[in-house]
PDB file of C-alpha atoms in Angstrom:
ATOM      1  CA  UNK A 280      -3.887  -2.599  -3.886  1.00  0.00           C
ATOM      2  CA  UNK A 281      -0.955  -3.873  -5.963  1.00  0.00           C
ATOM      3  CA  UNK A 282       2.183  -3.073  -7.720  1.00  0.00           C
ATOM      4  CA  UNK A 283       3.667   0.550  -7.021  1.00  0.00           C
ATOM      5  CA  UNK A 284       1.095   1.130  -4.683  1.00  0.00           C
ATOM      6  CA  UNK A 285       1.598  -1.736  -2.403  1.00  0.00           C
ATOM      7  CA  UNK A 286       5.025  -1.014  -2.657  1.00  0.00           C
ATOM      8  CA  UNK A 287       4.949   2.804  -1.596  1.00  0.00           C
ATOM      9  CA  UNK A 288       2.436   1.952   1.081  1.00  0.00           C
ATOM     10  CA  UNK A 289       4.864  -0.635   2.429  1.00  0.00           C
ATOM     11  CA  UNK A 290       8.021   0.982   2.198  1.00  0.00           C
ATOM     12  CA  UNK A 291       6.180   4.095   3.887  1.00  0.00           C
ATOM     13  CA  UNK A 292       4.715   2.074   6.705  1.00  0.00           C
ATOM     14  CA  UNK A 293       8.277   0.781   7.369  1.00  0.00           C
ATOM     15  CA  UNK A 294       9.672   4.086   7.418  1.00  0.00           C
ATOM     16  CA  UNK A 295      11.211   4.527   4.136  1.00  0.00           C
ATOM     17  CA  UNK A 296      11.540   8.090   3.099  1.00  0.00           C
ATOM     18  CA  UNK A 297      10.939   9.962   0.077  1.00  0.00           C
ATOM     19  CA  UNK A 298      14.242  11.287  -0.643  1.00  0.00           C
ATOM     20  CA  UNK A 299      13.127  14.399  -3.282  1.00  0.00           C
ATOM     21  CA  UNK A 300      16.738  15.574  -3.817  1.00  0.00           C
ATOM     22  CA  UNK A 301      17.406  16.591  -7.701  1.00  0.00           C
ATOM     23  CA  UNK A 302      13.599  17.110  -7.899  1.00  0.00           C
ATOM     24  CA  UNK A 303      13.291  18.860 -11.512  1.00  0.00           C
ATOM     25  CA  UNK A 304      11.112  21.780 -12.248  1.00  0.00           C
ATOM     26  CA  UNK A 305       8.519  19.723 -14.293  1.00  0.00           C
ATOM     27  CA  UNK A 306       8.135  17.210 -11.344  1.00  0.00           C
ATOM     28  CA  UNK A 307       6.906  19.829  -8.776  1.00  0.00           C
ATOM     29  CA  UNK A 308       3.554  19.178 -10.247  1.00  0.00           C
ATOM     30  CA  UNK A 309       3.779  16.032  -8.324  1.00  0.00           C
ATOM     31  CA  UNK A 310       3.768  17.947  -4.888  1.00  0.00           C
ATOM     32  CA  UNK A 311       0.245  18.844  -4.250  1.00  0.00           C
ATOM     33  CA  UNK A 312      -2.106  20.447  -1.569  1.00  0.00           C
ATOM     34  CA  UNK A 313      -3.986  17.582   0.114  1.00  0.00           C
ATOM     35  CA  UNK A 314      -7.506  18.845   1.202  1.00  0.00           C
ATOM     36  CA  UNK A 315      -9.672  17.207   3.884  1.00  0.00           C
ATOM     37  CA  UNK A 316     -13.326  18.860   4.266  1.00  0.00           C
ATOM     38  CA  UNK A 317     -15.045  18.588   7.049  1.00  0.00           C
ATOM     39  CA  UNK A 318     -18.216  20.882   7.004  1.00  0.00           C
ATOM     40  CA  UNK A 319     -17.086  24.102   6.381  1.00  0.00           C
ATOM     41  CA  UNK A 320     -13.467  23.699   8.047  1.00  0.00           C
ATOM     42  CA  UNK A 321     -10.972  22.329   5.450  1.00  0.00           C
ATOM     43  CA  UNK A 322      -7.487  20.993   6.576  1.00  0.00           C
ATOM     44  CA  UNK A 323      -4.746  21.807   4.232  1.00  0.00           C
ATOM     45  CA  UNK A 324      -1.301  19.886   4.140  1.00  0.00           C
ATOM     46  CA  UNK A 325       1.235  18.660   1.556  1.00  0.00           C
ATOM     47  CA  UNK A 326       1.469  15.024  -0.660  1.00  0.00           C
ATOM     48  CA  UNK A 327       3.611  13.618  -3.423  1.00  0.00           C
ATOM     49  CA  UNK A 328       2.006  11.960  -6.364  1.00  0.00           C
ATOM     50  CA  UNK A 329       4.157   8.772  -6.484  1.00  0.00           C
ATOM     51  CA  UNK A 330       2.495   6.910  -9.405  1.00  0.00           C
ATOM     52  CA  UNK A 331       1.574   7.967 -12.711  1.00  0.00           C
ATOM     53  CA  UNK A 332      -2.171   6.725 -12.167  1.00  0.00           C
ATOM     54  CA  UNK A 333      -2.572   8.942  -9.102  1.00  0.00           C
ATOM     55  CA  UNK A 334      -1.307   7.656  -5.594  1.00  0.00           C
ATOM     56  CA  UNK A 335      -0.238  10.339  -3.226  1.00  0.00           C
ATOM     57  CA  UNK A 336       1.683   9.966  -0.533  1.00  0.00           C
ATOM     58  CA  UNK A 337       0.743  12.306   2.391  1.00  0.00           C
ATOM     59  CA  UNK A 338       0.252  12.513   6.631  1.00  0.00           C
ATOM     60  CA  UNK A 339      -2.459  10.835   8.038  1.00  0.00           C
ATOM     61  CA  UNK A 340      -3.140  13.995  10.455  1.00  0.00           C
ATOM     62  CA  UNK A 341      -4.265  16.046   7.397  1.00  0.00           C
ATOM     63  CA  UNK A 342      -5.984  13.414   4.974  1.00  0.00           C
ATOM     64  CA  UNK A 343      -7.953  11.581   7.997  1.00  0.00           C
ATOM     65  CA  UNK A 344      -9.667  14.985   9.299  1.00  0.00           C
ATOM     66  CA  UNK A 345     -12.332  14.643   6.272  1.00  0.00           C
ATOM     67  CA  UNK A 346     -13.443  13.878   3.023  1.00  0.00           C
ATOM     68  CA  UNK A 347      -9.956  13.990   1.104  1.00  0.00           C
ATOM     69  CA  UNK A 348      -9.183  15.849  -2.202  1.00  0.00           C
ATOM     70  CA  UNK A 349      -6.022  17.062  -3.693  1.00  0.00           C
ATOM     71  CA  UNK A 350      -4.994  20.356  -5.957  1.00  0.00           C
ATOM     72  CA  UNK A 351      -2.934  19.220  -8.787  1.00  0.00           C
ATOM     73  CA  UNK A 352      -2.355  21.774 -11.486  1.00  0.00           C
ATOM     74  CA  UNK A 353      -4.908  24.166 -10.025  1.00  0.00           C
ATOM     75  CA  UNK A 354      -7.623  22.089 -10.107  1.00  0.00           C
ATOM     76  CA  UNK A 355      -9.429  20.584  -7.283  1.00  0.00           C
ATOM     77  CA  UNK A 356      -9.859  16.877  -7.345  1.00  0.00           C
ATOM     78  CA  UNK A 357     -11.360  13.921  -5.397  1.00  0.00           C
ATOM     79  CA  UNK A 358      -9.676  11.521  -3.815  1.00  0.00           C
ATOM     80  CA  UNK A 359      -9.693   8.258  -1.731  1.00  0.00           C
ATOM     81  CA  UNK A 360      -7.973   7.018   1.298  1.00  0.00           C
ATOM     82  CA  UNK A 361      -6.334   3.587  -0.029  1.00  0.00           C
ATOM     83  CA  UNK A 362      -4.067   2.821   2.936  1.00  0.00           C
ATOM     84  CA  UNK A 363      -4.236   4.151   6.556  1.00  0.00           C
ATOM     85  CA  UNK A 364      -1.545   3.373   8.940  1.00  0.00           C
ATOM     86  CA  UNK A 365      -1.859   1.654  12.083  1.00  0.00           C
ATOM     87  CA  UNK A 366      -2.475   4.026  15.144  1.00  0.00           C
ATOM     88  CA  UNK A 367       0.941   3.258  16.684  1.00  0.00           C
ATOM     89  CA  UNK A 368       2.459   6.430  17.253  1.00  0.00           C
ATOM     90  CA  UNK A 369       5.151   6.329  14.553  1.00  0.00           C
ATOM     91  CA  UNK A 370       3.534   5.304  11.307  1.00  0.00           C
ATOM     92  CA  UNK A 371       2.097   9.193  10.331  1.00  0.00           C
ATOM     93  CA  UNK A 372       2.065   8.314   6.348  1.00  0.00           C
ATOM     94  CA  UNK A 373      -1.369   7.476   4.391  1.00  0.00           C
ATOM     95  CA  UNK A 374      -1.690   6.834   0.691  1.00  0.00           C
ATOM     96  CA  UNK A 375      -4.548   8.096  -1.454  1.00  0.00           C
ATOM     97  CA  UNK A 376      -5.857   7.802  -5.110  1.00  0.00           C
ATOM     98  CA  UNK A 377      -6.849  10.677  -7.050  1.00  0.00           C
ATOM     99  CA  UNK A 378     -10.358   9.826  -8.584  1.00  0.00           C
ATOM    100  CA  UNK A 379      -9.720  11.376 -11.952  1.00  0.00           C
ATOM    101  CA  UNK A 380      -8.214   9.930 -15.155  1.00  0.00           C
ATOM    102  CA  UNK A 381      -4.189  10.286 -15.483  1.00  0.00           C
ATOM    103  CA  UNK A 382      -1.564  10.467 -16.009  1.00  0.00           C
ATOM    104  CA  UNK A 383      -0.498  12.772 -13.632  1.00  0.00           C
ATOM    105  CA  UNK A 384       3.321  14.141 -12.943  1.00  0.00           C
ATOM    106  CA  UNK A 385       5.070  11.918 -10.459  1.00  0.00           C
ATOM    107  CA  UNK A 386       8.056  11.332  -8.219  1.00  0.00           C
ATOM    108  CA  UNK A 387       9.007   7.720  -7.289  1.00  0.00           C
ATOM    109  CA  UNK A 388       9.485   6.512  -3.861  1.00  0.00           C
ATOM    110  CA  UNK A 389      13.375   6.387  -3.307  1.00  0.00           C
ATOM    111  CA  UNK A 390      14.352   2.585  -3.439  1.00  0.00           C
ATOM    112  CA  UNK A 391      16.282   2.973  -0.538  1.00  0.00           C
ATOM    113  CA  UNK A 392      15.932   5.159   2.557  1.00  0.00           C
ATOM    114  CA  UNK A 393      18.510   8.149   2.725  1.00  0.00           C
ATOM    115  CA  UNK A 394      21.453   7.884   4.700  1.00  0.00           C
ATOM    116  CA  UNK A 395      23.207  10.150   7.261  1.00  0.00           C
ATOM    117  CA  UNK A 396      25.162  13.077   4.731  1.00  0.00           C
ATOM    118  CA  UNK A 397      22.539  12.786   1.699  1.00  0.00           C
ATOM    119  CA  UNK A 398      21.446  16.198   0.427  1.00  0.00           C
ATOM    120  CA  UNK A 399      17.501  16.284   0.159  1.00  0.00           C
ATOM    121  CA  UNK A 400      14.866  18.673  -0.564  1.00  0.00           C
ATOM    122  CA  UNK A 401      11.577  19.243   1.248  1.00  0.00           C
ATOM    123  CA  UNK A 402       8.530  20.569  -0.443  1.00  0.00           C
ATOM    124  CA  UNK A 403       5.515  21.715   1.065  1.00  0.00           C
ATOM    125  CA  UNK A 404       2.435  24.172   1.476  1.00  0.00           C
ATOM    126  CA  UNK A 405       2.933  25.205   5.089  1.00  0.00           C
ATOM    127  CA  UNK A 406      -0.310  26.389   6.498  1.00  0.00           C
ATOM    128  CA  UNK A 407      -1.962  26.121   3.057  1.00  0.00           C
ATOM    129  CA  UNK A 408       0.737  28.992   1.801  1.00  0.00           C
ATOM    130  CA  UNK A 409       2.512  28.703  -1.367  1.00  0.00           C
ATOM    131  CA  UNK A 410       4.639  26.096  -2.265  1.00  0.00           C
ATOM    132  CA  UNK A 411       7.721  25.883  -0.088  1.00  0.00           C
ATOM    133  CA  UNK A 412      11.182  24.262  -0.934  1.00  0.00           C
ATOM    134  CA  UNK A 413      14.091  23.547   1.774  1.00  0.00           C
ATOM    135  CA  UNK A 414      17.214  22.019   1.279  1.00  0.00           C
ATOM    136  CA  UNK A 415      19.149  20.336   4.084  1.00  0.00           C
ATOM    137  CA  UNK A 416      21.339  17.236   4.765  1.00  0.00           C
ATOM    138  CA  UNK A 417      20.106  14.121   6.490  1.00  0.00           C
ATOM    139  CA  UNK A 418      21.954  14.325   9.749  1.00  0.00           C
ATOM    140  CA  UNK A 419      20.490  11.036  11.180  1.00  0.00           C
ATOM    141  CA  UNK A 420      18.307   8.020  10.103  1.00  0.00           C
ATOM    142  CA  UNK A 421      16.001   6.191  12.376  1.00  0.00           C
ATOM    143  CA  UNK A 422      16.639   2.536  12.201  1.00  0.00           C
ATOM    144  CA  UNK A 423      13.459   0.996  13.484  1.00  0.00           C
TER     145      UNK A 423
END
Protein backbone atom coordinates (compact mmCIF):
# COMPACT_ATOMS: atom_id res chain seq x y z
CA UNK A 1 0.00 0.00 0.00
CA UNK A 2 1.34 3.44 -0.91
CA UNK A 3 0.40 7.02 -1.72
CA UNK A 4 -3.14 8.20 -0.90
CA UNK A 5 -4.26 4.78 0.28
CA UNK A 6 -1.46 4.55 2.83
CA UNK A 7 -2.12 8.12 3.98
CA UNK A 8 -5.82 7.30 4.38
CA UNK A 9 -5.06 4.17 6.41
CA UNK A 10 -2.55 5.96 8.63
CA UNK A 11 -4.90 8.90 9.18
CA UNK A 12 -7.71 6.52 9.97
CA UNK A 13 -5.65 4.44 12.35
CA UNK A 14 -4.69 7.55 14.32
CA UNK A 15 -8.24 8.79 14.66
CA UNK A 16 -8.42 11.34 11.83
CA UNK A 17 -12.08 11.68 10.87
CA UNK A 18 -13.55 12.10 7.43
CA UNK A 19 -15.30 15.48 7.38
CA UNK A 20 -17.98 15.30 4.72
CA UNK A 21 -19.35 18.82 5.14
CA UNK A 22 -20.16 20.39 1.80
CA UNK A 23 -20.40 17.11 -0.11
CA UNK A 24 -21.84 17.93 -3.55
CA UNK A 25 -24.62 15.90 -5.12
CA UNK A 26 -22.22 14.50 -7.74
CA UNK A 27 -19.96 13.24 -4.94
CA UNK A 28 -22.75 11.17 -3.37
CA UNK A 29 -21.72 8.30 -5.64
CA UNK A 30 -18.62 8.10 -3.44
CA UNK A 31 -20.83 6.88 -0.57
CA UNK A 32 -21.28 3.15 -1.15
CA UNK A 33 -23.01 0.21 0.45
CA UNK A 34 -20.46 -2.23 1.80
CA UNK A 35 -21.45 -5.89 1.72
CA UNK A 36 -19.85 -8.81 3.52
CA UNK A 37 -21.11 -12.17 2.29
CA UNK A 38 -20.76 -15.29 4.41
CA UNK A 39 -22.84 -18.19 3.21
CA UNK A 40 -26.44 -17.02 2.88
CA UNK A 41 -25.91 -14.14 5.29
CA UNK A 42 -24.96 -10.64 4.08
CA UNK A 43 -23.86 -7.87 6.43
CA UNK A 44 -24.54 -4.37 5.08
CA UNK A 45 -22.83 -1.13 6.04
CA UNK A 46 -21.52 2.10 4.58
CA UNK A 47 -18.20 3.10 3.06
CA UNK A 48 -16.72 6.14 1.38
CA UNK A 49 -14.53 5.92 -1.71
CA UNK A 50 -11.46 8.07 -0.95
CA UNK A 51 -9.40 7.70 -4.15
CA UNK A 52 -10.26 7.61 -7.86
CA UNK A 53 -8.76 4.12 -8.13
CA UNK A 54 -11.25 2.67 -5.64
CA UNK A 55 -9.95 2.67 -2.05
CA UNK A 56 -12.90 2.63 0.37
CA UNK A 57 -12.94 3.54 4.07
CA UNK A 58 -15.47 1.54 6.04
CA UNK A 59 -16.09 -0.07 9.43
CA UNK A 60 -14.16 -3.17 10.43
CA UNK A 61 -17.21 -4.67 12.17
CA UNK A 62 -19.06 -4.84 8.82
CA UNK A 63 -16.43 -5.63 6.19
CA UNK A 64 -14.63 -8.32 8.18
CA UNK A 65 -17.78 -10.46 8.57
CA UNK A 66 -17.34 -12.17 5.21
CA UNK A 67 -16.28 -11.75 1.59
CA UNK A 68 -16.32 -7.97 1.00
CA UNK A 69 -17.96 -6.13 -1.86
CA UNK A 70 -19.48 -2.72 -2.57
CA UNK A 71 -22.53 -1.40 -4.39
CA UNK A 72 -21.39 1.47 -6.62
CA UNK A 73 -23.89 3.15 -8.93
CA UNK A 74 -26.26 0.18 -8.55
CA UNK A 75 -23.54 -2.36 -9.50
CA UNK A 76 -22.24 -4.90 -7.04
CA UNK A 77 -18.44 -5.05 -7.27
CA UNK A 78 -15.95 -7.28 -5.44
CA UNK A 79 -13.49 -5.70 -3.03
CA UNK A 80 -10.43 -6.80 -1.07
CA UNK A 81 -9.33 -5.83 2.44
CA UNK A 82 -6.03 -3.95 2.20
CA UNK A 83 -5.84 -2.55 5.74
CA UNK A 84 -7.39 -4.17 8.79
CA UNK A 85 -6.92 -2.16 12.02
CA UNK A 86 -5.27 -3.59 15.10
CA UNK A 87 -7.77 -5.15 17.50
CA UNK A 88 -7.15 -2.62 20.27
CA UNK A 89 -10.72 -1.59 21.02
CA UNK A 90 -10.51 1.89 19.51
CA UNK A 91 -9.51 1.57 15.84
CA UNK A 92 -12.60 0.56 13.87
CA UNK A 93 -11.87 1.77 10.34
CA UNK A 94 -10.89 -0.63 7.61
CA UNK A 95 -9.64 0.05 4.07
CA UNK A 96 -10.97 -1.87 1.05
CA UNK A 97 -9.87 -1.78 -2.60
CA UNK A 98 -12.60 -2.19 -5.23
CA UNK A 99 -11.56 -4.95 -7.63
CA UNK A 100 -12.75 -3.21 -10.79
CA UNK A 101 -11.42 -0.57 -13.15
CA UNK A 102 -12.06 3.06 -12.17
CA UNK A 103 -12.07 5.89 -12.13
CA UNK A 104 -14.56 6.13 -9.29
CA UNK A 105 -16.28 9.15 -7.77
CA UNK A 106 -14.46 9.88 -4.52
CA UNK A 107 -14.19 12.20 -1.54
CA UNK A 108 -10.65 12.75 -0.26
CA UNK A 109 -9.89 12.21 3.41
CA UNK A 110 -9.80 15.50 5.27
CA UNK A 111 -6.26 16.84 5.60
CA UNK A 112 -6.97 17.93 9.19
CA UNK A 113 -9.41 16.49 11.70
CA UNK A 114 -12.61 18.44 12.32
CA UNK A 115 -12.68 20.61 15.40
CA UNK A 116 -15.43 21.50 17.85
CA UNK A 117 -17.92 23.81 16.18
CA UNK A 118 -17.35 22.52 12.61
CA UNK A 119 -20.51 21.69 10.64
CA UNK A 120 -20.45 18.14 9.26
CA UNK A 121 -22.71 15.75 7.42
CA UNK A 122 -22.88 12.01 7.83
CA UNK A 123 -23.96 9.75 5.01
CA UNK A 124 -24.95 6.15 5.43
CA UNK A 125 -27.19 3.22 4.66
CA UNK A 126 -28.69 2.41 8.06
CA UNK A 127 -29.69 -1.23 8.26
CA UNK A 128 -29.27 -1.49 4.47
CA UNK A 129 -31.95 1.13 3.76
CA UNK A 130 -31.67 3.96 1.26
CA UNK A 131 -29.01 6.66 1.63
CA UNK A 132 -29.55 8.72 4.77
CA UNK A 133 -28.01 12.18 5.18
CA UNK A 134 -27.71 13.85 8.59
CA UNK A 135 -26.21 17.22 9.47
CA UNK A 136 -24.76 18.35 12.76
CA UNK A 137 -22.04 20.20 14.60
CA UNK A 138 -18.95 18.61 16.13
CA UNK A 139 -19.22 19.11 19.87
CA UNK A 140 -16.05 17.36 21.01
CA UNK A 141 -13.02 15.74 19.42
CA UNK A 142 -11.20 12.87 21.11
CA UNK A 143 -7.52 13.81 21.26
CA UNK A 144 -6.03 10.30 21.75
